[in-house]
PDB file of C-alpha atoms and ligand atoms in Angstrom:
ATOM      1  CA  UNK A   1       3.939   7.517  13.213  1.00 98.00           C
ATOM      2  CA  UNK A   2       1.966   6.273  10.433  1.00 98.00           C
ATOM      3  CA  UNK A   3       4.277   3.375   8.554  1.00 98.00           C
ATOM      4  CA  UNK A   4       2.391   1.453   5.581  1.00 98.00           C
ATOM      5  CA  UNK A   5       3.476  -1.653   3.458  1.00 98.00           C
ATOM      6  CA  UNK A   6       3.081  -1.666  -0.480  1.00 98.00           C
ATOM      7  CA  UNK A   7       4.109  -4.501  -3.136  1.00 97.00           C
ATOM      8  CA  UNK A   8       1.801  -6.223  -5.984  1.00 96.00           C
ATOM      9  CA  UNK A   9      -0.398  -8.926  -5.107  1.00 94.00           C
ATOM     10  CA  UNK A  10       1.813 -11.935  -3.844  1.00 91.00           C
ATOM     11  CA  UNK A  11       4.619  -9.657  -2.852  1.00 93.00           C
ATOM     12  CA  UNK A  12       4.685 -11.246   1.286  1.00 93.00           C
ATOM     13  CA  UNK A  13       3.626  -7.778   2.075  1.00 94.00           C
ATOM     14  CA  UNK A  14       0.500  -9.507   4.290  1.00 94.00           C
ATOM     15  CA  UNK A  15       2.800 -12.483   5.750  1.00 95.00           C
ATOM     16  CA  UNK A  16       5.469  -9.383   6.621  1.00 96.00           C
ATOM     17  CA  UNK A  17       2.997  -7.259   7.914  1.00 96.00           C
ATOM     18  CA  UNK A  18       1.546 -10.253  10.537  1.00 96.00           C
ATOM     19  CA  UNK A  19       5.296 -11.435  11.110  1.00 96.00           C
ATOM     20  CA  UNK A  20       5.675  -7.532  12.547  1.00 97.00           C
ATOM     21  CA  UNK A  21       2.514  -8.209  15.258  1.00 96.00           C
ATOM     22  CA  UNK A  22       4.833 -10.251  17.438  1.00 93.00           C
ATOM     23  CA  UNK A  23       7.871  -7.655  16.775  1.00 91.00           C
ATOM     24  CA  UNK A  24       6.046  -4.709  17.841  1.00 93.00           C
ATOM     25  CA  UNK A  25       2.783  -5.534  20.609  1.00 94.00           C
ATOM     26  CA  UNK A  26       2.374  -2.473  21.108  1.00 95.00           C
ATOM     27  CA  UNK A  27       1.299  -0.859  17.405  1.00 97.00           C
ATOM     28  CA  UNK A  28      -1.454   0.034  15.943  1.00 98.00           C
ATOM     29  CA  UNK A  29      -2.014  -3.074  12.957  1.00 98.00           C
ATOM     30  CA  UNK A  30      -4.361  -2.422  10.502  1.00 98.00           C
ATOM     31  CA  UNK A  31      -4.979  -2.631   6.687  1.00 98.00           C
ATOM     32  CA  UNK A  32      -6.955  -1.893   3.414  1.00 98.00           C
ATOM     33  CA  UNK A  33      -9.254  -2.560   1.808  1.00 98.00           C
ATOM     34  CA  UNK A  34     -11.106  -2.889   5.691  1.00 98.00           C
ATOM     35  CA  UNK A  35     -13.365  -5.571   6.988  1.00 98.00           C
ATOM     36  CA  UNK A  36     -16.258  -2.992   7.290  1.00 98.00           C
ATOM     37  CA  UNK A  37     -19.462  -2.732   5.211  1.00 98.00           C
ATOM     38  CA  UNK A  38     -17.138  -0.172   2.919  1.00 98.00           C
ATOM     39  CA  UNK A  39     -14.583  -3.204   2.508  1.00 98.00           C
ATOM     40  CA  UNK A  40     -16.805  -5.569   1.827  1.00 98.00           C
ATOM     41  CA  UNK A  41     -18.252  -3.710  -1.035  1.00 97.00           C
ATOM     42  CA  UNK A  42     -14.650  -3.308  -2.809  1.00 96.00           C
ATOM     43  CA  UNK A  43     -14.236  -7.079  -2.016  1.00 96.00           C
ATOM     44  CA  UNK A  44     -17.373  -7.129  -4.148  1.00 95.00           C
ATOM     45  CA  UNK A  45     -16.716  -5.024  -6.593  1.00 94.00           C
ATOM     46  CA  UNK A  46     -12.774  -6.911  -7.132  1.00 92.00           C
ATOM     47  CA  UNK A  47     -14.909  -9.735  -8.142  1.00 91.00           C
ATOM     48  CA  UNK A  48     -16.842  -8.209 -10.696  1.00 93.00           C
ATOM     49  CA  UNK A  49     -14.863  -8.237 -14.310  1.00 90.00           C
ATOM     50  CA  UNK A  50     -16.784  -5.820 -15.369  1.00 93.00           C
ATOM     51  CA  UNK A  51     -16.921  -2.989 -12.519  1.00 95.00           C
ATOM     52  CA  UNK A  52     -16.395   0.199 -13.677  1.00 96.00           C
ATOM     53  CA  UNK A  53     -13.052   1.633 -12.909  1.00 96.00           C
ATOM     54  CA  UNK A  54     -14.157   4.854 -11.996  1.00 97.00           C
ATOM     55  CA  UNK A  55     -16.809   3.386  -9.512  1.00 96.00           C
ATOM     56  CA  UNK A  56     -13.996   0.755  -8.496  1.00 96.00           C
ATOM     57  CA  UNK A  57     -11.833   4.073  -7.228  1.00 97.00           C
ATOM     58  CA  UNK A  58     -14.505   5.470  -5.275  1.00 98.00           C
ATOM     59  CA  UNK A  59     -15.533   2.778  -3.333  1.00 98.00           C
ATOM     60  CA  UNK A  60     -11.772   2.082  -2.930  1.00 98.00           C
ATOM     61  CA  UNK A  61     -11.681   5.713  -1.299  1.00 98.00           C
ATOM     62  CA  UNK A  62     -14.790   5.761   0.254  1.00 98.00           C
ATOM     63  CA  UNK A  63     -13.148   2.503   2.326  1.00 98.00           C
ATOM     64  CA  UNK A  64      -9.886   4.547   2.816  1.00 98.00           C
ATOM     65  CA  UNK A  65     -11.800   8.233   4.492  1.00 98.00           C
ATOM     66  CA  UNK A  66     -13.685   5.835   6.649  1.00 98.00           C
ATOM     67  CA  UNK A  67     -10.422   3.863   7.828  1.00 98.00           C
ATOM     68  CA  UNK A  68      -8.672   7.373   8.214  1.00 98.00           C
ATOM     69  CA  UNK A  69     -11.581   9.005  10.587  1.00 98.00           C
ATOM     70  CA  UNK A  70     -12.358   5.913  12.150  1.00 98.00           C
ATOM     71  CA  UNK A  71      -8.826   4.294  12.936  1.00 98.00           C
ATOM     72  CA  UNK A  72      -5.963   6.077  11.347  1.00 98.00           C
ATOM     73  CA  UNK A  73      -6.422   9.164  12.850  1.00 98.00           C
ATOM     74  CA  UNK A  74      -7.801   7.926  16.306  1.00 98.00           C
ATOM     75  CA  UNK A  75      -4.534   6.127  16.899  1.00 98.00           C
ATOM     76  CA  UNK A  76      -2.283   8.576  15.592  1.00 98.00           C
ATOM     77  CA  UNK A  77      -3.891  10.904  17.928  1.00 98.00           C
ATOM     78  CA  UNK A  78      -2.949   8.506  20.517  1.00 97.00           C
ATOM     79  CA  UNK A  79       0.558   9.005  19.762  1.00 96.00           C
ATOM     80  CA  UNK A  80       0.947   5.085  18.198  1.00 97.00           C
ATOM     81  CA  UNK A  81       2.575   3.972  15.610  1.00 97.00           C
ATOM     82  CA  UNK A  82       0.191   2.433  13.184  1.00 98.00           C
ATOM     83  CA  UNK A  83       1.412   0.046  10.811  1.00 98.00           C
ATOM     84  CA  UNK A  84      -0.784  -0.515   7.589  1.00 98.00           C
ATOM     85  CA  UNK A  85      -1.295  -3.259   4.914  1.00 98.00           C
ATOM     86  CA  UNK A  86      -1.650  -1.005   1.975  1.00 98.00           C
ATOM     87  CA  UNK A  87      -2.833   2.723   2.265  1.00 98.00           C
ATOM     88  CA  UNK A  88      -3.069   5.581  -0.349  1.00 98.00           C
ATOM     89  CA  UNK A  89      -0.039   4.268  -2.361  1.00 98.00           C
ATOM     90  CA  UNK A  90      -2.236   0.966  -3.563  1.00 98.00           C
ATOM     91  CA  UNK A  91      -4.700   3.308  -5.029  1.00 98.00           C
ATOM     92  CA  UNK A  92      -2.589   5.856  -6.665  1.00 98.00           C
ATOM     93  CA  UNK A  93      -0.602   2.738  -8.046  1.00 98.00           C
ATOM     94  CA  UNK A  94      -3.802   0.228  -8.623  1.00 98.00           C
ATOM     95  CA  UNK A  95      -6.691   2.422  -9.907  1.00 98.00           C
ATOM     96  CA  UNK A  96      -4.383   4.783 -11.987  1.00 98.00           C
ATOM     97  CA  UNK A  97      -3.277   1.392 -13.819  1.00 97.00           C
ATOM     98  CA  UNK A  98      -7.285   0.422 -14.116  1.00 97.00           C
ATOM     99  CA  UNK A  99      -8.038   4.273 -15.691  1.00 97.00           C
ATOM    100  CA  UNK A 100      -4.839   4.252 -17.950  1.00 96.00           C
ATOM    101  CA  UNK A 101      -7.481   3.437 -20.898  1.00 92.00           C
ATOM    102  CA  UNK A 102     -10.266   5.745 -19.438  1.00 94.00           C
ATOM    103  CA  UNK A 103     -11.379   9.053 -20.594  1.00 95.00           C
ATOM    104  CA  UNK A 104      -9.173  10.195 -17.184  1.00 96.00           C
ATOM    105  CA  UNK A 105      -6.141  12.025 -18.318  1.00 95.00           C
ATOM    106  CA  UNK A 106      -2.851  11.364 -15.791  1.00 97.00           C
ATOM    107  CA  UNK A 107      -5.027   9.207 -13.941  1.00 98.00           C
ATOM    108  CA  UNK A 108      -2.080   8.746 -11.184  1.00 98.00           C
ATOM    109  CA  UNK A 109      -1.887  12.673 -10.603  1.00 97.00           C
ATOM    110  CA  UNK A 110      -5.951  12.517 -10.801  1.00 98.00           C
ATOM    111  CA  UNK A 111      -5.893   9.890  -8.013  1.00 98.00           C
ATOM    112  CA  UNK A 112      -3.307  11.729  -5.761  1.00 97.00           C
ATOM    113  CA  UNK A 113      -5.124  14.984  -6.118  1.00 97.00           C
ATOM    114  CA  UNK A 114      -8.662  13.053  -4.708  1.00 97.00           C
ATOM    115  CA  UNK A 115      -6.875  12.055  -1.846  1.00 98.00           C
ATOM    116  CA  UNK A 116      -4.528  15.389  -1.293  1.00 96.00           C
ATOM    117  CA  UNK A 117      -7.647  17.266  -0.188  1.00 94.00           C
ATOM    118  CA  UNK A 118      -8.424  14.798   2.926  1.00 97.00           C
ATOM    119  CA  UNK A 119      -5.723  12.136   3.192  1.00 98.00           C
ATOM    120  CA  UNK A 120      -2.954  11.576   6.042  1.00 98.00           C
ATOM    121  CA  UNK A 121      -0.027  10.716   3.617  1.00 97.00           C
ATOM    122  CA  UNK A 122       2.235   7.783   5.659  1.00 98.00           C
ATOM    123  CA  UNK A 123       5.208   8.986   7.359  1.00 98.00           C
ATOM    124  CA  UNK A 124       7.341   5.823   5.893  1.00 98.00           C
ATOM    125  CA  UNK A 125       6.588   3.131   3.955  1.00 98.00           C
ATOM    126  CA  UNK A 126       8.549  -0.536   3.360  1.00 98.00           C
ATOM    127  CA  UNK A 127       7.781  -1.695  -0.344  1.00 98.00           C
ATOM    128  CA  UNK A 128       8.265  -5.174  -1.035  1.00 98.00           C
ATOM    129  CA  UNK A 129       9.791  -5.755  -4.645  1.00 98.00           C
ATOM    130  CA  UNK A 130       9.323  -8.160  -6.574  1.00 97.00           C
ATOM    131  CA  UNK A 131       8.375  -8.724 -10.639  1.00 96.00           C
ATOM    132  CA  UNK A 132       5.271  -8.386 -12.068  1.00 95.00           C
ATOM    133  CA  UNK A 133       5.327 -12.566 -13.110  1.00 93.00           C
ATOM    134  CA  UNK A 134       6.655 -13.909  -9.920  1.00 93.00           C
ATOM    135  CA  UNK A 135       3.738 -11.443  -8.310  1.00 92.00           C
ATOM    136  CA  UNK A 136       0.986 -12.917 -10.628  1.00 91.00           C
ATOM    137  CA  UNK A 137       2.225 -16.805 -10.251  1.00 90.00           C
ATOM    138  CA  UNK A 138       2.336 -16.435  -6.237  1.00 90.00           C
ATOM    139  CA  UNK A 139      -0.850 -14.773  -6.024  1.00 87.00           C
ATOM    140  CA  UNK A 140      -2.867 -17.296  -8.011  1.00 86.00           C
ATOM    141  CA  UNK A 141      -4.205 -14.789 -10.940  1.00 74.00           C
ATOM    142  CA  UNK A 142      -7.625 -15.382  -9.602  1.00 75.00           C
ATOM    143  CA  UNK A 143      -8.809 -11.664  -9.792  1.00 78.00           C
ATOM    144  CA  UNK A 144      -8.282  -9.101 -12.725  1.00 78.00           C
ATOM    145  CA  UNK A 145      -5.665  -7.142 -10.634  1.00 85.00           C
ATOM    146  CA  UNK A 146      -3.300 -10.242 -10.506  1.00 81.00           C
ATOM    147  CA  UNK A 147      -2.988 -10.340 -14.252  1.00 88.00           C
ATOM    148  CA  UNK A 148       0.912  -9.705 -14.944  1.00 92.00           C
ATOM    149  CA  UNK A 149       0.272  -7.110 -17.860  1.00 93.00           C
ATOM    150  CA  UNK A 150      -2.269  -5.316 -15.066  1.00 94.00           C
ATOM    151  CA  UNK A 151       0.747  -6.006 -12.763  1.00 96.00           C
ATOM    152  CA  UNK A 152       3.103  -4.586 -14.940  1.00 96.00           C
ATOM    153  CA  UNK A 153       1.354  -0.714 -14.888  1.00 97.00           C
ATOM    154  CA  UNK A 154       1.126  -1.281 -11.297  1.00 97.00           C
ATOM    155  CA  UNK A 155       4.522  -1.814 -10.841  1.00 98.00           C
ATOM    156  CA  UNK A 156       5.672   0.939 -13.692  1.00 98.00           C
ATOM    157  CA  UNK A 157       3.252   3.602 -10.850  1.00 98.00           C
ATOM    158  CA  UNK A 158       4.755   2.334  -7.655  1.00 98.00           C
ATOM    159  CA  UNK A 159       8.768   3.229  -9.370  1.00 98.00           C
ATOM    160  CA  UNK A 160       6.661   6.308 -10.328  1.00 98.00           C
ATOM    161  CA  UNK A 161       5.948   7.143  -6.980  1.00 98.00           C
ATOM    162  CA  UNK A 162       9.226   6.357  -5.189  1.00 98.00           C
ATOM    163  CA  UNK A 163      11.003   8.335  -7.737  1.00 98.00           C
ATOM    164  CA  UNK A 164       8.571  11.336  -6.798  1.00 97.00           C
ATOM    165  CA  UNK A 165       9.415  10.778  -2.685  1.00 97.00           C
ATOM    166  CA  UNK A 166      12.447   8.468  -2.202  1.00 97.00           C
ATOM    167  CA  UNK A 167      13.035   9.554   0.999  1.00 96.00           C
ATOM    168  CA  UNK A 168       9.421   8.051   2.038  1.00 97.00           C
ATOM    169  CA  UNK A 169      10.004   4.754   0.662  1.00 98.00           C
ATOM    170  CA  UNK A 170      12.305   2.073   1.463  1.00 98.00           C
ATOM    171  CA  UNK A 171      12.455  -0.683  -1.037  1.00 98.00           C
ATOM    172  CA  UNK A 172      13.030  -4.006   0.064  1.00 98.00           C
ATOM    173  CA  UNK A 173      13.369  -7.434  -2.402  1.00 97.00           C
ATOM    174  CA  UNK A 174      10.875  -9.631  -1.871  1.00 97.00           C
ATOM    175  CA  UNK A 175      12.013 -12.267  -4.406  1.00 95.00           C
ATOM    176  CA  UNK A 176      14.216 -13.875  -1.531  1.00 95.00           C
ATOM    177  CA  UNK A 177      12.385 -16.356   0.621  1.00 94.00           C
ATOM    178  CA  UNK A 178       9.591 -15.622   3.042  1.00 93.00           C
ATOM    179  CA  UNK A 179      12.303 -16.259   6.132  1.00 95.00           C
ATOM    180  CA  UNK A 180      14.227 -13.714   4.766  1.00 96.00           C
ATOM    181  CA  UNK A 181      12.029 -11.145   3.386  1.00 96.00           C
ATOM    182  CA  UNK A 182      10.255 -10.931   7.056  1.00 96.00           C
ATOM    183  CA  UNK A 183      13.977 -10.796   8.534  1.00 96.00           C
ATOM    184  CA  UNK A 184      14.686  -7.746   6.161  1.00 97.00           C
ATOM    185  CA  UNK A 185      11.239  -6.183   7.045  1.00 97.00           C
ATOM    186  CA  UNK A 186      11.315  -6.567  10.820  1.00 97.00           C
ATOM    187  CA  UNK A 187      15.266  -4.913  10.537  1.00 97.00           C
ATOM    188  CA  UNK A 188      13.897  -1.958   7.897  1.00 97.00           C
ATOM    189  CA  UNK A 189      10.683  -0.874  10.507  1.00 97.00           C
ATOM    190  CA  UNK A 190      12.882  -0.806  13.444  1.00 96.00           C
ATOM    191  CA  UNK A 191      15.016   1.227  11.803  1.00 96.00           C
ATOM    192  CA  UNK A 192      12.760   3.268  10.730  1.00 97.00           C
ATOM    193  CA  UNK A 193      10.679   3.745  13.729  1.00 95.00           C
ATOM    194  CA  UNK A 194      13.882   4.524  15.228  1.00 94.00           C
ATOM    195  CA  UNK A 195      14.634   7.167  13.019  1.00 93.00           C
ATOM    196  CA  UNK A 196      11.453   8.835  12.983  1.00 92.00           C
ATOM    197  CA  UNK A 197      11.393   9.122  17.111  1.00 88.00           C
ATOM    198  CA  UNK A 198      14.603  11.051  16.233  1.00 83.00           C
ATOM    199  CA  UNK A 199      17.656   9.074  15.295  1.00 59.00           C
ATOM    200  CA  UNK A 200      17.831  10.099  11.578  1.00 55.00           C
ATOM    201  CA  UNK A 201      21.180   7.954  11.556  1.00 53.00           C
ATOM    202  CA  UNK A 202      19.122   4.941  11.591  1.00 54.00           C
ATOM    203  CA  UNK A 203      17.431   4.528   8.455  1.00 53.00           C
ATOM    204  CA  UNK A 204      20.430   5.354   6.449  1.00 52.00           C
ATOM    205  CA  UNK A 205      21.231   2.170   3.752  1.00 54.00           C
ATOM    206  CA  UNK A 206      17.736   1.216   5.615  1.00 61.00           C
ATOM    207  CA  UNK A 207      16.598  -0.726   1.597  1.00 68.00           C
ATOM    208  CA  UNK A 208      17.622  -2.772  -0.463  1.00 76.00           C
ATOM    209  CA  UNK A 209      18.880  -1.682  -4.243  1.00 57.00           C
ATOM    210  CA  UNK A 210      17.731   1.705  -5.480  1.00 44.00           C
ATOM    211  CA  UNK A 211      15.194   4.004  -4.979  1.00 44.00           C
ATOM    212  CA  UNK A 212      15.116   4.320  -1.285  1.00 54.00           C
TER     213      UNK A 212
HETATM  214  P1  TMP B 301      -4.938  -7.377  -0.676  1.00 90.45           P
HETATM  215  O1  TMP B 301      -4.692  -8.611  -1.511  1.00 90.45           O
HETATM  216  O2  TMP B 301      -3.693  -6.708  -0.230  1.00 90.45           O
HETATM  217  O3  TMP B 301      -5.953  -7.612   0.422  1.00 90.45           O
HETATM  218  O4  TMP B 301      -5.642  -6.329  -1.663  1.00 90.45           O
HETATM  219  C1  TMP B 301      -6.773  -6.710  -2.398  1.00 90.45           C
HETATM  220  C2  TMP B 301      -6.674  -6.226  -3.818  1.00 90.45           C
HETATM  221  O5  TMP B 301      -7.158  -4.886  -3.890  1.00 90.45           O
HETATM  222  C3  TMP B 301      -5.292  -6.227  -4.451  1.00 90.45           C
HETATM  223  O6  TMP B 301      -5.406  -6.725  -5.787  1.00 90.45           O
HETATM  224  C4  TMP B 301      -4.926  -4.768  -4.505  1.00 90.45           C
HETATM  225  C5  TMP B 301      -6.267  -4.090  -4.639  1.00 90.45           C
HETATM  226  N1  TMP B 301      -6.341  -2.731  -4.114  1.00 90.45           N
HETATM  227  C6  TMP B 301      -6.573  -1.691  -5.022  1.00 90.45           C
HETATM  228  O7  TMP B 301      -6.682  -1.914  -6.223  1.00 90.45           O
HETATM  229  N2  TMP B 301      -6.673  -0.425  -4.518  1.00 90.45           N
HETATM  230  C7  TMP B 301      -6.579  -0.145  -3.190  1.00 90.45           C
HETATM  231  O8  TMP B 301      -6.684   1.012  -2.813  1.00 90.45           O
HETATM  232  C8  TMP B 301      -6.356  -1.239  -2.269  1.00 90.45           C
HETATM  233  C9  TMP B 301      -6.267  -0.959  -0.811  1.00 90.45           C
HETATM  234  C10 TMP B 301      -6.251  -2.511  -2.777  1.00 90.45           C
END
């Protein structure tokens, strides 16, 4: 089972996602952008003001076929459940918000349809809530993604999204402490890993609010 965690910058998706390490040994953790060569180059290019949107999505994917070939799909194969720190959802969300202004035209369906010829969609994923300011305050605004306006169009393509697939997503509020919002987390991926190794009865009421 392939389970990923989405949320803006400063959402406790990371602190969730390393909270769940001690909950469940025996997963597959793992996260992107990666800490290979293709990583390090999107770490570069995140830096760079002036990087060029288009270029930013490739490397972004480039990082993500690599991940997929080289430990998604391995450990799948393996029959574990691999738990991710953002996965295809940040790009459809992240770079469609960067090429809103760009000669790309529905850059989120553009960005989907890159991926839908090689990508292993996620089989569930948690989203941690939260508002575009709170997001931009906790995570320091020290690159251009963790502007609130940026933060804003992200947000407006992840309700996008879960609209498209609620049954996928499970929304959880991530405006409550970190205590809590790794309580909540820990409860919604049981559940859900529950459900998907057959008892559908589990995930039902699984998030919090709408959506999912
Ligand atoms: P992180 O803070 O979760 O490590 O992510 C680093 C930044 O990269 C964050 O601002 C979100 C952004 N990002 C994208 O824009 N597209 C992507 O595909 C991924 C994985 C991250």
């Amino acid at each position: 089972m392939l389970l990923t965690l989405e949320g803006l910058d400063g959402s406790g998706k990371t602190t969730a996602w390393e909270a769940l390490h001690d909950a469940r040994p025996d997963a597959t953790f793992t996260h992107e952008p990666t800490d290979t060569w293709y990583g390090d180059a999107v770490r570069r290019s995140l830096g760079d003001d002036d990087a060029d949107p288009l270029a930013d999505l490739f490397l972004f994917t480039a990082d993500h076929a690599d991940h997929l070939s080289r430990v998604v799909r391995p450990a799948l194969a393996d029959g574990d459940v691999v738990i991710s720190d953002r996965y295809t959802d940040s790009r459809y969300a992240y770079q469609a918000a960067s090429l809103a202004d760009s000669e790309i035209r529905r850059p989120l369906e553009y960005v989907r349809g890159i991926h839908g010829a090689f990508t292993r969609e996620p089989d569930a994923t948690i989203y941690l809530d939260v508002d575009p300011e709170t997001a931009a305050a906790r995570a320091g605004a020290t690159d251009k993604f963790e502007r609130v306006s940026f933060l804003a169009e992200v947000q407006s393509n992840y309700d996008r999204l879960i609209d498209a697939e609620p049954e996928r997503f499970v929304r959880v509020d991530a405006s409550r402490s970190p205590e809590a919002v790794i309580d909540r987390v820990e409860d919604v991926a049981d559940r859900l890993i529950e459900a998907f190794h057959g008892d559908d009865a589990a995930v039902a009421g699984a998030g919090d609010g709408d959506g999912a």
